[in-house]
Short mmCIF file of C-alpha atoms in Angstrom, two decimals:
data_model
loop_
_atom_site.label_atom_id
_atom_site.label_comp_id
_atom_site.label_asym_id
_atom_site.label_seq_id
_atom_site.Cartn_x
_atom_site.Cartn_y
_atom_site.Cartn_z
CA PRO A 16 0.53 49.20 -30.89
CA ALA A 17 2.53 46.12 -30.42
CA LEU A 18 2.56 42.99 -27.74
CA SER A 19 3.94 40.68 -26.63
CA THR A 20 3.69 37.72 -23.96
CA GLN A 21 5.62 34.58 -23.24
CA ASP A 22 4.41 31.91 -25.46
CA THR A 23 3.80 28.94 -23.25
CA SER A 24 3.82 28.45 -19.74
CA ILE A 25 3.57 25.05 -17.81
CA PHE A 26 1.06 24.08 -14.73
CA THR A 27 2.37 21.52 -12.92
CA CYS A 28 0.34 19.94 -9.86
CA ASN A 29 2.86 22.26 -7.88
CA ASP A 30 1.00 24.88 -9.41
CA THR A 31 -2.28 26.85 -7.80
CA VAL A 32 -2.00 29.36 -10.02
CA VAL A 33 0.17 30.56 -12.85
CA SER A 34 1.05 34.57 -13.58
CA LEU A 35 0.28 35.80 -17.03
CA ASN A 36 2.45 38.91 -18.45
CA GLY A 37 1.49 40.97 -21.04
CA ASN A 38 3.51 43.92 -22.52
CA THR A 39 3.91 46.57 -25.00
CA ASP A 40 6.61 48.90 -26.54
CA PHE A 41 4.15 51.93 -26.27
CA SER A 42 3.51 54.43 -24.15
CA PHE A 43 0.21 56.13 -25.61
CA PRO A 44 -2.05 57.81 -23.39
CA ASN A 45 -5.30 55.90 -24.09
CA LEU A 46 -4.43 52.12 -24.02
CA GLN A 47 -6.72 49.92 -23.00
CA TRP A 48 -6.07 46.60 -22.38
CA SER A 49 -7.72 42.94 -21.11
CA TRP A 50 -7.01 39.48 -20.99
CA TYR A 51 -9.59 36.86 -21.81
CA THR A 52 -9.49 32.73 -22.56
CA ASN A 53 -12.37 30.27 -24.08
CA ASN A 54 -10.99 27.60 -22.16
CA GLY A 55 -9.02 28.24 -19.46
CA ASN A 56 -10.14 30.42 -15.97
CA ILE A 57 -8.85 33.92 -14.78
CA LEU A 58 -8.89 34.51 -11.22
CA SER A 59 -7.23 38.13 -11.58
CA ASP A 60 -8.95 41.63 -12.97
CA PRO A 61 -8.37 40.71 -16.93
CA ASN A 62 -7.90 44.72 -17.37
CA ASN A 63 -4.71 44.68 -16.42
CA THR A 64 -1.21 43.44 -18.00
CA THR A 65 -0.62 40.98 -15.58
CA ILE A 66 -3.33 38.36 -14.59
CA THR A 67 -3.30 35.14 -12.64
CA ALA A 68 -4.45 32.14 -13.97
CA ASP A 69 -5.51 28.64 -12.08
CA ALA A 70 -5.90 26.30 -14.85
CA PRO A 71 -4.71 25.34 -18.28
CA GLY A 72 -5.58 26.68 -22.10
CA ASP A 73 -5.45 29.47 -23.99
CA TYR A 74 -5.19 33.02 -22.72
CA PHE A 75 -5.59 36.30 -24.99
CA PHE A 76 -4.29 39.34 -24.30
CA THR A 77 -5.36 42.44 -26.41
CA ILE A 78 -4.41 46.12 -26.23
CA LEU A 79 -6.52 48.51 -27.86
CA ASN A 80 -5.57 52.66 -28.96
CA THR A 81 -8.63 54.84 -28.56
CA ASP A 82 -7.13 57.22 -30.05
CA ASN A 83 -7.12 55.56 -33.53
CA GLY A 84 -9.14 52.32 -32.77
CA CYS A 85 -5.82 50.23 -33.47
CA ALA A 86 -5.88 46.98 -31.48
CA ASP A 87 -3.54 44.30 -31.37
CA THR A 88 -3.95 40.62 -29.96
CA VAL A 89 -1.51 37.99 -28.62
CA GLN A 90 -1.79 34.48 -27.29
CA GLN A 91 -0.22 32.25 -24.76
CA THR A 92 -0.66 29.20 -23.78
CA ILE A 93 -1.00 27.00 -20.51
CA ILE A 94 -0.19 23.72 -21.24
CA PRO A 95 -0.87 20.98 -18.23
CA ASP A 96 2.13 18.90 -17.02
CA GLN A 97 -0.06 16.97 -14.71
CA ASP A 98 0.57 13.24 -15.58
CA ARG A 99 0.26 10.91 -12.91
CA PRO A 100 3.22 8.67 -12.38
CA SER A 101 2.15 4.76 -12.94
CA LEU A 102 1.95 2.61 -9.81
CA ASN A 103 1.86 -1.30 -8.90
CA LEU A 104 1.94 -2.68 -5.28
CA SER A 105 3.30 -6.57 -5.04
CA GLY A 106 3.75 -9.16 -1.96
CA ASP A 107 1.99 -11.74 -0.19
CA GLN A 108 -1.07 -10.09 2.21
CA LEU A 109 -1.19 -12.90 5.25
CA LEU A 110 1.44 -13.18 8.49
CA THR A 111 1.23 -16.33 9.92
CA CYS A 112 3.28 -18.28 12.63
CA ASP A 113 5.58 -19.51 9.60
CA ILE A 114 5.35 -15.88 7.64
CA GLN A 115 6.23 -13.40 10.70
CA ALA A 116 7.53 -10.42 8.24
CA ILE A 117 6.41 -9.33 4.82
CA THR A 118 8.32 -7.89 1.63
CA LEU A 119 6.13 -5.17 0.00
CA THR A 120 6.72 -3.91 -3.54
CA ALA A 121 5.95 -0.52 -5.13
CA SER A 122 6.85 -0.24 -8.55
CA GLY A 123 6.28 2.52 -11.09
CA SER A 124 7.12 5.05 -13.55
CA THR A 125 6.91 8.64 -14.77
CA ALA A 126 6.05 10.20 -17.48
CA SER A 127 8.69 12.73 -17.23
CA GLY A 128 11.26 9.73 -17.00
CA SER A 129 12.84 11.09 -13.58
CA ASN A 130 13.21 8.92 -11.07
CA PRO A 131 10.10 8.86 -8.74
CA SER A 132 10.51 9.13 -4.95
CA PHE A 133 8.60 6.76 -2.51
CA GLU A 134 7.08 7.43 0.85
CA TRP A 135 5.18 4.39 2.84
CA THR A 136 2.80 4.96 5.87
CA THR A 137 1.09 3.04 8.11
CA LEU A 138 -1.63 3.64 10.80
CA ASP A 139 -2.28 0.32 12.46
CA GLY A 140 0.81 -1.98 11.33
CA ASN A 141 4.62 -1.82 11.22
CA ILE A 142 7.20 -1.20 8.84
CA LEU A 143 11.12 -2.71 9.96
CA SER A 144 12.74 -1.00 7.06
CA ASP A 145 13.32 2.40 5.54
CA PRO A 146 9.74 3.76 4.07
CA THR A 147 11.73 5.86 1.48
CA GLU A 148 12.28 2.79 -0.25
CA ASN A 149 10.22 1.09 -2.94
CA GLN A 150 10.38 -2.27 -1.06
CA ILE A 151 9.60 -2.42 2.92
CA THR A 152 9.41 -5.00 5.29
CA VAL A 153 6.35 -5.21 7.81
CA SER A 154 5.31 -7.16 10.94
CA ASP A 155 1.85 -6.52 11.56
CA PRO A 156 -1.47 -6.56 10.04
CA GLY A 157 -3.22 -3.54 8.91
CA THR A 158 -2.74 -1.13 6.31
CA TYR A 159 0.18 -0.27 4.25
CA ARG A 160 0.03 3.11 2.27
CA VAL A 161 2.55 3.99 -0.45
CA ARG A 162 2.86 7.10 -1.93
CA LEU A 163 4.96 7.74 -5.25
CA LEU A 164 6.00 11.24 -6.62
CA ASP A 165 7.30 12.50 -9.65
CA PRO A 166 9.76 15.31 -8.65
CA ALA A 167 9.60 16.58 -12.10
CA ASN A 168 5.92 17.96 -12.19
CA GLY A 169 4.82 17.43 -8.32
CA CYS A 170 2.18 14.80 -9.47
CA TYR A 171 2.01 11.87 -7.49
CA ASN A 172 -0.12 8.54 -7.36
CA THR A 173 -0.76 6.09 -4.43
CA GLN A 174 -2.20 2.91 -3.61
CA SER A 175 -2.84 0.64 -0.68
CA ILE A 176 -2.55 -2.84 0.82
CA THR A 177 -4.02 -4.34 3.71
CA ILE A 178 -2.17 -7.11 5.54
CA GLN A 179 -4.16 -9.96 7.41
CA ILE A 180 -3.00 -12.47 10.18
CA ASP A 181 -3.86 -16.31 10.69
CA THR A 182 -2.06 -17.07 13.74
CA VAL A 183 -4.40 -19.58 15.13
CA ALA A 184 -3.30 -22.49 17.26
CA PRO A 185 -5.16 -26.21 16.40
CA ILE A 186 -7.53 -26.74 19.79
CA LEU A 187 -5.76 -29.95 21.70
CA SER A 188 -7.52 -31.74 24.90
CA PHE A 189 -7.41 -34.89 26.07
CA GLY A 190 -10.24 -36.74 28.02
CA THR A 191 -10.00 -38.95 30.98
CA SER A 192 -6.37 -41.02 31.26
CA PRO A 193 -6.78 -44.58 30.33
CA VAL A 194 -5.38 -47.40 32.50
CA LEU A 195 -2.91 -50.42 31.84
CA ASP A 196 -3.79 -53.56 34.21
CA CYS A 197 -2.99 -57.40 33.85
CA GLN A 198 -5.76 -57.66 31.18
CA VAL A 199 -5.61 -54.43 29.13
CA SER A 200 -1.47 -54.30 27.86
CA ASN A 201 -1.25 -51.58 25.45
CA ILE A 202 -4.08 -48.94 24.52
CA LEU A 203 -4.44 -46.56 21.38
CA ILE A 204 -4.62 -43.21 22.75
CA ALA A 205 -5.82 -40.03 20.85
CA PRO A 206 -7.21 -36.66 21.13
CA SER A 207 -10.47 -35.55 22.27
CA GLN A 208 -10.81 -33.36 18.61
CA ILE A 209 -11.29 -35.24 15.06
CA GLU A 210 -8.47 -36.08 12.94
CA ASN A 211 -7.83 -33.23 10.31
CA ALA A 212 -6.29 -33.91 6.65
CA GLN A 213 -4.72 -29.81 7.61
CA TYR A 214 -2.59 -31.05 10.70
CA ASP A 215 0.54 -32.89 11.73
CA TYR A 216 0.54 -35.00 14.32
CA SER A 217 3.47 -35.55 16.28
CA TRP A 218 3.90 -37.86 19.77
CA SER A 219 6.66 -38.34 22.11
CA THR A 220 7.56 -39.76 25.44
CA SER A 221 10.32 -39.39 28.16
CA ASN A 222 8.92 -42.51 30.28
CA GLY A 223 6.41 -44.36 28.24
CA ASN A 224 6.36 -46.45 25.27
CA ILE A 225 5.04 -45.68 21.36
CA ILE A 226 4.18 -49.13 19.41
CA GLY A 227 4.88 -47.78 15.40
CA ASN A 228 4.35 -44.67 14.15
CA THR A 229 4.64 -41.27 16.06
CA ASN A 230 3.65 -38.90 13.23
CA GLN A 231 0.16 -40.30 13.52
CA TYR A 232 -3.02 -39.05 14.45
CA GLN A 233 -3.40 -41.80 17.24
CA ILE A 234 -0.94 -44.11 19.11
CA GLN A 235 -0.50 -47.83 20.24
CA ALA A 236 0.78 -47.43 24.13
CA ASP A 237 2.07 -50.32 26.55
CA GLN A 238 3.88 -48.58 29.39
CA ALA A 239 2.72 -46.18 31.60
CA GLY A 240 4.14 -42.63 31.17
CA ILE A 241 3.28 -39.21 30.24
CA TYR A 242 2.55 -39.29 26.04
CA TYR A 243 3.05 -35.95 24.56
CA LEU A 244 1.21 -34.38 21.06
CA ASN A 245 2.35 -31.70 18.99
CA VAL A 246 0.24 -30.61 16.53
CA THR A 247 0.57 -28.23 13.93
CA ASN A 248 -1.72 -26.63 11.20
CA THR A 249 0.39 -26.83 7.97
CA ASN A 250 -2.08 -23.82 6.76
CA ASN A 251 -0.67 -21.47 9.01
CA GLY A 252 2.10 -23.51 10.62
CA CYS A 253 0.56 -22.92 14.38
CA SER A 254 0.56 -25.53 16.44
CA SER A 255 -0.32 -26.85 20.20
CA THR A 256 1.15 -28.96 22.65
CA ASP A 257 -0.61 -31.36 25.03
CA SER A 258 -0.30 -34.40 27.09
CA LEU A 259 -1.90 -37.69 28.74
CA VAL A 260 -0.75 -39.96 31.58
CA VAL A 261 -1.00 -43.11 30.67
CA ASN A 262 -1.85 -44.95 34.52
CA GLN A 263 -0.64 -48.42 35.65
CA ASP A 264 -2.77 -50.54 37.94
#
């Protein structure tokens, strides 16, 4: 008997099973046929002309004429096309008082050369821009996941990135209000906390008088009034403001 099959079939990430068909141009009454494989997997009855398989490999279709013992075998190969696209993530991973939104970028390529599609998701963050673009903007801490799909074979790759937040402002307080009198004409004033090299200090007053530089940890004052101090953490841009009253006796 003469046999024929399709020489090859493609098994992609979209496929769960592939159908293989064996054909013969003879219709003798005593023909028997069967499929077998050494490196694939047959799901259905191998003694039918059509089978289903769920793995790449070499599949062989044999037909036997029981009247004369003649047989023929043909091969059909299922070729895997299951290469996952490459994927890389980049972007800052820390939100601060200075940085209130972060841009995350996904880049990658497909083995097929087709243009990949992107899909961003998050359960605990906040995506401000189009989640189907390769680049998104986020404004909340959380875990962000991107899925890059090769539309040619249905294969995909995923990665995630976790965004942290640091918006802790400096602790700032003052002790008791100092007093100017006939014996004390000027005083040094400073916050209760020790000086921190990572902090910027900025003093101001609307009704007092600061002697010298206002951008330092402590200042000298020679007039009663309200003195304001703004302290900024240069690592995250967060700041605190408090005031101290200088009295006159």
